[in-house]
């Protein structure tokens, strides 16, 4: 197995990839929890005018009937009008694509964006839906039964970690 | 020790029957989830797809417009199908038993029963007999409990005061007949409110109410001093005829919340009331409509709290 990339080192290239795409109506939304941390960094680095939006997709998950509401959902806050925006949706790890689908469903309950682009720190493959990231920091292979998570240290630095998948 | 009838084998909330006996973590989970739903209710599209395809039956054996309506709105905002049954005018009057009614609705593929009943304990009885995938929410049973009202009161207090530690909460009026007061007091003590006071005439306070962990006051002025939160209870008119009280006027003089009495509490006190209000009996209009009143926000938060309860139980 190849070692996990350094999350901090992936930020600059991701910003460089996003910057040419920005329009006057661009706005960013990060998905809790890891995607929100990442989005806070990218939002600051890009100097976006519209304040950062943060979204918890718990109420739009497709596995509610199996899983229920296990974690206390955070409150989604989108401090700008979604209508007509070019949205940059940010998540830490792209895997099955189900989170992104749920996020898009939720977004459309706020309005009709002009476009949505997906930016992720890492893509671990394993897609179950026709979803892809337009901006991706790195591709990572994750062993069976393991879960890739983004962590934030006390001093605010981001770090990727592998952990066994909870049953 | 017998298992708490509200929790499943994993300790998760399967039915909401009473605040009494619920651990702090579950109360906090409900309040946190409700906060996220408040965000949903402030959007243009006030609906999420969580309970799509599920059926919520509002079983009201005792009439109530507000509570039934807020449960109905909550279920609809979760995309559930809602069926309202006003049983007082339905098959119960033809003699069908409570459990037969529930069994019939269960055969119609129910997922959630919201039960209001004049008899204390009726929702517990229903919860004992439903199928494992069915959930019961108590919408008020006799004099016993009204947990979603208690929870929305707790939500409102947390919203305005941020923390429960350090608060002085005064509950004023007919505690004896109030299932709202009982549920709220249990919630307040579980969440660590250091001082809960009950204020009212001897005849309207339950004997041994101190055992709930509250301080008792018969003098309203003393009881309101430095309060952070005042919860006024509805004085049910029928109590007047039951010789528990001399007259509405006299009650208002001693226990009605007026601007003068309100001034004894902290300057940033909030005034709550579960509704429906009797203006000029337990509360003066100038207070009910005044700047310290959060009575209408309570109603709004009640929807988010009921969404939280439904989505948590229906998922467990």
Coordinates of C-alpha atoms in Angstrom, one line a residue:
Chain A
X1 CA 0.0 0.0 0.0
X2 CA 1.2 3.5 -0.9
X3 CA 1.5 5.9 2.1
X4 CA -1.3 8.4 2.5
X5 CA -0.6 11.8 1.0
X6 CA 0.0 14.8 3.3
X7 CA -3.3 16.7 3.4
X8 CA -1.7 20.1 3.9
X9 CA 0.4 19.6 0.7
X10 CA -2.7 18.9 -1.3
X11 CA -4.3 22.3 -0.6
X12 CA -2.2 24.5 -2.9
X13 CA -2.6 22.4 -6.0
X14 CA -6.4 22.2 -5.3
X15 CA -6.6 26.0 -5.0
X16 CA -4.6 26.3 -8.2
X17 CA -7.1 24.0 -9.9
X18 CA -10.1 25.9 -8.6
X19 CA -8.9 29.5 -9.1
X20 CA -9.3 29.7 -12.9
X21 CA -12.9 28.5 -12.6
X22 CA -14.1 31.2 -10.3
X23 CA -16.8 33.6 -11.5
X24 CA -18.4 36.7 -9.9
X25 CA -21.2 34.5 -8.7
X26 CA -19.0 31.7 -7.2
X27 CA -19.7 30.5 -3.7
X28 CA -18.5 27.6 -1.6
X29 CA -20.3 25.0 0.5
X30 CA -18.4 22.5 2.7
X31 CA -20.0 19.3 3.9
X32 CA -19.7 18.4 7.6
X33 CA -17.4 17.5 9.2
X34 CA -14.2 17.0 7.2
X35 CA -15.4 18.8 4.1
X36 CA -16.3 21.8 6.3
X37 CA -12.7 22.0 7.7
X38 CA -11.3 21.7 4.1
X39 CA -13.7 24.3 2.8
X40 CA -12.7 26.8 5.6
X41 CA -9.1 26.6 4.3
X42 CA -9.9 26.7 0.6
X43 CA -12.4 29.5 1.1
X44 CA -9.7 31.6 2.9
X45 CA -7.0 30.8 0.3
X46 CA -9.2 31.7 -2.6
X47 CA -10.5 34.9 -0.9
X48 CA -14.1 34.2 -2.0
X49 CA -16.4 37.2 -1.5
X50 CA -19.6 35.2 -0.6
X51 CA -19.4 33.8 3.0
X52 CA -18.8 30.1 3.3
X53 CA -21.8 27.8 3.5
X54 CA -21.8 24.7 5.7
X55 CA -24.1 21.8 5.1
X56 CA -25.0 18.6 7.1
X57 CA -26.8 16.2 4.8
X58 CA -28.2 14.0 7.6
X59 CA -31.8 14.8 6.6
X60 CA -31.2 13.8 3.0
X61 CA -29.3 10.5 3.5
X62 CA -30.5 7.5 1.6
X63 CA -29.8 5.0 4.4
X64 CA -32.1 6.6 7.0
X65 CA -34.5 3.7 7.0
X66 CA -31.5 1.4 7.9
X67 CA -29.4 3.7 10.0
X68 CA -31.8 6.2 11.5
X69 CA -30.5 9.5 12.8
X70 CA -27.4 8.3 14.7
X71 CA -25.4 11.5 15.1
X72 CA -26.7 14.8 16.2
X73 CA -26.9 16.6 12.9
X74 CA -25.3 20.0 12.6
X75 CA -27.4 22.9 11.4
X76 CA -27.0 23.6 7.7
X77 CA -26.2 27.3 7.2
X78 CA -26.1 28.8 3.7
X79 CA -25.5 32.5 4.2
X80 CA -26.2 33.5 0.6
X81 CA -28.9 33.0 -2.0
X82 CA -28.2 29.8 -3.9
X83 CA -30.3 30.9 -6.9
X84 CA -28.1 31.5 -10.0
X85 CA -24.8 30.8 -8.2
X86 CA -21.8 28.8 -9.4
X87 CA -21.4 26.6 -6.4
X88 CA -18.2 24.8 -5.3
X89 CA -19.2 21.8 -3.3
X90 CA -16.3 20.7 -1.0
X91 CA -15.9 17.3 0.7
X92 CA -12.9 15.6 2.2
X93 CA -13.1 12.0 0.8
X94 CA -15.1 11.0 -2.3
X95 CA -16.2 7.3 -2.1
X96 CA -19.6 5.9 -3.0
X97 CA -21.0 9.3 -4.2
X98 CA -24.1 9.0 -1.9
X99 CA -23.1 12.0 0.2
X100 CA -22.7 14.1 -2.8
X101 CA -26.1 13.0 -4.2
X102 CA -27.7 13.9 -0.8
X103 CA -25.9 17.2 -0.8
X104 CA -27.2 18.1 -4.3
X105 CA -30.8 17.1 -3.2
X106 CA -30.5 19.4 -0.2
X107 CA -29.0 22.3 -2.3
X108 CA -32.0 22.3 -4.6
X109 CA -34.3 22.9 -1.7
X110 CA -32.5 26.2 -1.2
X111 CA -32.8 27.3 -4.9
X112 CA -31.6 26.6 -8.4
X113 CA -27.9 27.1 -8.7
X114 CA -26.4 28.0 -12.1
X115 CA -23.8 25.2 -11.7
X116 CA -22.4 22.9 -9.1
X117 CA -18.8 21.7 -9.2
X118 CA -17.3 19.1 -6.8
X119 CA -13.9 19.5 -5.2
X120 CA -12.5 16.8 -2.9
X121 CA -9.2 16.4 -1.1
X122 CA -9.0 12.7 -2.1
X123 CA -10.9 10.2 -4.3
X124 CA -10.7 6.7 -3.0
X125 CA -12.8 5.1 -5.8
X126 CA -15.6 2.7 -5.1
X127 CA -18.3 4.8 -6.7
X128 CA -21.9 3.5 -6.6
X129 CA -23.5 6.5 -8.4
X130 CA -22.5 8.4 -11.6
X131 CA -20.7 11.2 -9.7
X132 CA -17.2 12.5 -10.2
X133 CA -15.1 15.3 -8.8
X134 CA -14.0 18.1 -11.1
X135 CA -11.2 19.0 -8.7
X136 CA -9.4 16.3 -6.8
X137 CA -6.2 16.6 -4.6
X138 CA -5.2 13.0 -4.9
X139 CA -6.3 9.5 -5.7
X140 CA -5.8 7.0 -2.9
X141 CA -6.3 3.3 -2.6
X142 CA -7.9 2.2 0.6
X143 CA -7.7 -1.4 1.8
X144 CA -11.0 -3.4 2.2
X145 CA -12.8 -2.7 5.5
X146 CA -10.9 0.5 6.2
X147 CA -12.2 4.0 6.3
X148 CA -10.3 7.1 5.3
X149 CA -11.0 10.2 7.4
X150 CA -9.8 13.7 7.6
X151 CA -8.7 14.9 11.0
X152 CA -7.9 18.3 12.3
X153 CA -5.2 18.8 14.9
X154 CA -5.4 21.3 17.7
X155 CA -3.3 23.8 15.8
X156 CA -5.7 23.6 12.8
X157 CA -3.7 21.4 10.5
X158 CA -5.4 18.8 8.4
X159 CA -4.3 15.1 8.3
X160 CA -5.6 12.0 6.6
X161 CA -6.0 8.9 8.6
X162 CA -7.0 5.3 8.0
X163 CA -9.2 3.6 10.6
X164 CA -11.2 0.3 10.7
X165 CA -14.7 0.7 9.4
X166 CA -17.2 0.7 12.2
X167 CA -19.6 -2.2 11.9
Chain B
X1 CA -34.0 -3.8 36.4
X2 CA -36.8 -3.6 33.8
X3 CA -35.9 -1.9 30.6
X4 CA -37.1 1.7 30.1
X5 CA -40.2 1.2 27.8
X6 CA -39.1 4.1 25.7
X7 CA -35.7 2.7 24.8
X8 CA -34.7 -0.2 22.5
X9 CA -32.2 -2.8 23.4
X10 CA -29.4 -0.5 22.3
X11 CA -30.6 2.3 24.6
X12 CA -31.9 4.4 21.7
X13 CA -35.2 6.2 21.8
X14 CA -37.9 4.0 20.3
X15 CA -41.0 5.7 21.7
X16 CA -41.3 9.1 23.4
X17 CA -43.7 8.6 26.3
X18 CA -42.3 10.7 29.1
X19 CA -39.3 12.9 29.8
X20 CA -39.0 11.3 33.2
X21 CA -36.4 8.5 33.0
X22 CA -34.7 9.8 29.8
X23 CA -31.0 10.3 30.1
X24 CA -29.5 13.7 29.6
X25 CA -27.8 12.5 26.4
X26 CA -31.1 11.7 24.7
X27 CA -32.7 15.0 25.7
X28 CA -29.6 16.8 24.3
X29 CA -29.8 14.7 21.1
X30 CA -33.4 15.8 20.6
X31 CA -32.6 19.5 21.3
X32 CA -29.6 19.4 19.0
X33 CA -31.5 17.7 16.2
X34 CA -34.4 20.2 16.7
X35 CA -31.9 23.0 16.2
X36 CA -31.0 21.6 12.8
X37 CA -34.7 21.4 11.9
X38 CA -35.2 25.1 12.9
X39 CA -32.8 25.8 10.0
X40 CA -35.1 23.7 7.7
X41 CA -38.2 25.6 8.8
X42 CA -36.6 28.9 8.0
X43 CA -36.0 27.9 4.4
X44 CA -38.1 28.6 1.3
X45 CA -38.7 24.8 1.0
X46 CA -39.6 23.7 4.5
X47 CA -39.5 20.0 3.8
X48 CA -36.9 17.2 4.0
X49 CA -37.4 13.7 2.6
X50 CA -36.6 11.8 5.8
X51 CA -40.0 10.1 6.4
X52 CA -41.0 9.8 2.8
X53 CA -43.3 6.8 2.4
X54 CA -44.0 6.5 6.2
X55 CA -47.4 7.0 7.7
X56 CA -48.0 9.0 10.8
X57 CA -51.3 8.5 12.6
X58 CA -52.5 11.3 14.9
X59 CA -54.7 9.6 17.4
X60 CA -56.4 12.2 19.4
X61 CA -58.8 10.7 21.9
X62 CA -58.9 14.1 23.6
X63 CA -59.4 17.2 21.4
X64 CA -56.6 19.6 20.8
X65 CA -56.2 22.0 17.9
X66 CA -52.7 23.4 18.5
X67 CA -50.9 20.2 19.4
X68 CA -52.5 18.1 16.6
X69 CA -51.8 20.8 14.1
X70 CA -48.1 21.1 15.1
X71 CA -47.7 17.4 14.9
X72 CA -49.3 17.4 11.5
X73 CA -47.1 20.1 10.2
X74 CA -44.0 18.4 11.7
X75 CA -44.9 15.1 10.0
X76 CA -45.6 16.8 6.7
X77 CA -42.3 18.7 6.8
X78 CA -40.6 15.3 7.1
X79 CA -42.5 14.2 4.0
X80 CA -44.6 11.6 5.9
X81 CA -48.2 10.9 5.1
X82 CA -50.4 12.1 7.9
X83 CA -53.7 10.7 8.9
X84 CA -55.7 12.6 11.6
X85 CA -58.2 10.6 13.6
X86 CA -60.4 12.4 16.0
X87 CA -61.4 9.4 17.9
X88 CA -63.8 11.3 20.2
X89 CA -66.1 11.4 17.3
X90 CA -65.2 8.0 15.8
X91 CA -65.3 4.3 16.5
X92 CA -64.5 4.7 20.2
X93 CA -67.9 6.2 20.6
X94 CA -69.1 2.9 19.1
X95 CA -67.3 1.0 21.8
X96 CA -64.1 -0.1 20.2
X97 CA -61.2 -0.4 22.6
X98 CA -58.0 1.6 22.4
X99 CA -55.9 -1.5 21.5
X100 CA -58.4 -2.6 18.8
X101 CA -58.2 0.9 17.3
X102 CA -54.4 0.7 17.2
X103 CA -54.4 -2.9 15.9
X104 CA -56.7 -1.8 13.0
X105 CA -54.5 1.1 12.1
X106 CA -51.4 -1.1 12.4
X107 CA -53.0 -3.3 9.7
X108 CA -53.1 -0.2 7.6
X109 CA -49.3 0.0 7.8
X110 CA -48.7 2.6 10.4
X111 CA -45.2 3.7 11.3
X112 CA -45.8 6.3 14.0
X113 CA -48.7 6.8 16.4
X114 CA -49.1 10.2 18.0
X115 CA -51.4 9.6 20.9
X116 CA -53.3 12.0 23.1
X117 CA -55.6 10.5 25.7
X118 CA -57.4 11.7 28.8
X119 CA -56.2 8.6 30.7
X120 CA -52.7 8.7 32.2
X121 CA -50.6 5.9 30.8
X122 CA -52.6 5.2 27.6
X123 CA -49.6 5.8 25.3
X124 CA -47.6 3.4 27.4
X125 CA -50.3 0.8 26.9
X126 CA -50.2 1.4 23.1
X127 CA -46.3 1.2 23.1
X128 CA -46.4 -2.2 24.8
X129 CA -48.6 -3.6 22.1
X130 CA -47.3 -2.2 18.8
X131 CA -45.0 -4.0 16.4
X132 CA -41.3 -3.6 16.6
X133 CA -41.1 -1.2 13.6
X134 CA -44.0 1.0 15.0
X135 CA -43.3 4.0 17.2
X136 CA -45.5 5.8 19.8
X137 CA -45.2 9.5 20.7
X138 CA -47.2 10.7 23.7
X139 CA -49.0 14.0 22.8
X140 CA -50.4 14.3 26.3
X141 CA -51.9 11.7 28.6
X142 CA -54.2 12.7 31.5
X143 CA -52.4 14.5 34.2
X144 CA -49.2 12.5 33.6
X145 CA -47.0 13.8 30.8
X146 CA -46.7 16.0 27.7
X147 CA -43.2 15.3 26.7
X148 CA -43.0 17.2 23.4
X149 CA -44.3 20.3 25.1
X150 CA -41.7 19.9 27.8
X151 CA -39.0 19.5 25.2
X152 CA -40.1 22.6 23.3
X153 CA -40.0 24.5 26.5
X154 CA -36.5 23.2 27.1
X155 CA -35.6 24.1 23.5
X156 CA -36.9 27.6 24.0
X157 CA -35.0 28.1 27.3
X158 CA -31.8 26.8 25.7
X159 CA -32.3 29.0 22.7
X160 CA -32.6 32.2 24.7
X161 CA -30.3 31.3 27.7
X162 CA -27.7 29.2 25.9
X163 CA -26.9 27.1 29.0
X164 CA -29.0 25.4 31.7
X165 CA -26.4 25.7 34.4
X166 CA -26.9 28.7 36.7
X167 CA -30.6 29.3 35.7
X168 CA -33.5 30.1 38.0
X169 CA -36.7 28.8 36.4
X170 CA -40.1 29.6 38.0
X171 CA -43.1 27.6 37.0
X172 CA -46.3 29.4 38.1
X173 CA -49.9 28.3 38.6
X174 CA -51.8 25.0 38.4
X175 CA -49.0 22.5 38.7
X176 CA -51.4 19.9 40.2
X177 CA -53.4 19.4 37.0
X178 CA -50.6 20.2 34.6
X179 CA -48.9 17.4 32.6
X180 CA -46.8 20.2 31.0
X181 CA -45.3 21.3 34.3
X182 CA -44.5 17.7 35.3
X183 CA -42.7 17.0 32.0
X184 CA -40.8 20.3 32.1
X185 CA -39.6 19.9 35.7
X186 CA -38.2 16.5 34.9
X187 CA -36.4 17.9 31.9
X188 CA -35.0 20.9 33.8
X189 CA -33.6 18.8 36.6
X190 CA -32.1 16.2 34.2
X191 CA -30.4 19.0 32.2
X192 CA -28.9 20.5 35.3
X193 CA -31.0 23.6 36.1
X194 CA -29.8 24.3 39.6
X195 CA -33.0 26.1 40.8
X196 CA -36.5 25.2 39.7
X197 CA -39.3 26.9 41.6
X198 CA -43.0 26.2 41.6
X199 CA -45.3 29.0 42.6
X200 CA -49.0 28.6 43.3
X201 CA -51.7 28.2 45.9
X202 CA -51.5 25.1 48.1
X203 CA -54.6 23.7 46.5
X204 CA -53.0 23.7 43.0
X205 CA -49.6 22.2 43.9
X206 CA -49.3 18.4 44.2
X207 CA -48.6 17.1 47.7
X208 CA -44.9 16.3 48.0
X209 CA -44.0 18.3 44.9
X210 CA -40.6 19.0 46.6
X211 CA -39.6 15.4 45.9
X212 CA -39.2 16.5 42.2
X213 CA -36.3 18.7 43.3
X214 CA -38.1 22.0 43.3
X215 CA -38.5 24.9 45.7
X216 CA -42.1 25.7 46.6
X217 CA -43.4 29.3 46.9
X218 CA -46.9 30.4 47.8
X219 CA -46.0 34.1 47.5
X220 CA -45.5 35.0 43.9
X221 CA -43.3 38.0 44.5
X222 CA -40.8 36.0 46.5
X223 CA -40.9 33.2 43.9
X224 CA -40.2 35.5 40.9
X225 CA -37.2 37.3 42.4
X226 CA -34.2 37.0 40.1
X227 CA -35.9 34.4 37.9
X228 CA -34.3 33.9 34.4
X229 CA -37.3 32.1 33.1
X230 CA -41.0 32.3 34.0
X231 CA -43.3 29.5 32.8
X232 CA -47.0 30.4 33.3
X233 CA -49.4 27.6 33.3
X234 CA -53.0 27.7 32.0
X235 CA -55.6 27.9 34.7
X236 CA -58.3 25.6 33.6
X237 CA -61.6 27.2 34.1
X238 CA -63.2 24.0 35.4
X239 CA -60.9 24.3 38.5
X240 CA -62.8 27.3 39.6
X241 CA -66.1 25.3 39.9
X242 CA -64.2 22.5 41.7
X243 CA -63.8 24.9 44.8
X244 CA -60.0 24.9 44.5
X245 CA -60.1 28.6 43.9
X246 CA -62.3 31.5 45.0
X247 CA -62.5 33.4 41.7
X248 CA -60.6 34.2 38.6
X249 CA -60.2 37.8 39.8
X250 CA -58.7 36.8 43.1
X251 CA -56.4 34.3 41.3
X252 CA -55.2 37.0 39.0
X253 CA -54.5 39.3 42.0
X254 CA -52.3 36.8 43.6
X255 CA -50.9 34.7 40.8
X256 CA -51.5 36.5 37.6
X257 CA -48.3 37.7 35.9
X258 CA -48.4 41.5 35.6
X259 CA -45.7 44.0 34.6
X260 CA -45.2 44.9 38.2
X261 CA -44.5 41.3 39.3
X262 CA -42.4 40.7 36.2
X263 CA -40.1 43.6 37.3
X264 CA -39.0 41.4 40.2
X265 CA -37.4 38.9 37.9
X266 CA -34.1 39.4 36.1
X267 CA -34.2 42.2 33.4
X268 CA -33.5 39.6 30.6
X269 CA -36.1 37.2 31.9
X270 CA -38.2 35.3 29.3
X271 CA -41.9 34.6 29.8
X272 CA -43.3 31.3 28.5
X273 CA -46.8 29.8 28.3
X274 CA -47.8 26.5 26.8
X275 CA -51.1 27.9 25.6
X276 CA -53.9 28.4 25.3
X277 CA -53.7 31.5 27.4
X278 CA -56.4 33.0 29.6
X279 CA -55.6 36.7 29.4
X280 CA -56.5 38.5 32.6
X281 CA -56.5 35.2 34.6
X282 CA -53.0 33.9 34.7
X283 CA -51.3 36.5 32.6
X284 CA -51.9 40.1 31.8
X285 CA -52.0 41.1 28.1
X286 CA -49.3 43.6 28.5
X287 CA -46.9 40.8 29.6
X288 CA -48.2 38.2 27.1
X289 CA -47.6 40.6 24.2
X290 CA -44.6 42.4 25.8
X291 CA -40.9 42.4 25.0
X292 CA -40.0 39.6 27.4
X293 CA -42.6 37.2 26.0
X294 CA -41.4 34.2 23.9
X295 CA -44.8 32.6 23.7
X296 CA -45.1 32.6 20.0
X297 CA -41.5 31.5 19.3
X298 CA -42.4 28.5 21.5
X299 CA -45.0 27.5 19.0
X300 CA -42.6 27.8 16.1
X301 CA -39.9 25.8 17.9
X302 CA -42.5 23.2 18.8
X303 CA -42.6 22.2 15.2
X304 CA -38.9 21.6 14.9
X305 CA -38.9 19.7 18.2
X306 CA -41.6 17.4 17.0
X307 CA -39.8 16.9 13.7
X308 CA -36.7 15.9 15.8
X309 CA -38.7 13.5 18.0
X310 CA -40.4 11.8 15.0
X311 CA -37.3 11.5 12.9
X312 CA -35.3 10.1 15.9
X313 CA -37.8 7.5 17.0
X314 CA -38.8 6.4 13.4
X315 CA -35.2 5.7 12.6
X316 CA -34.5 3.5 15.7

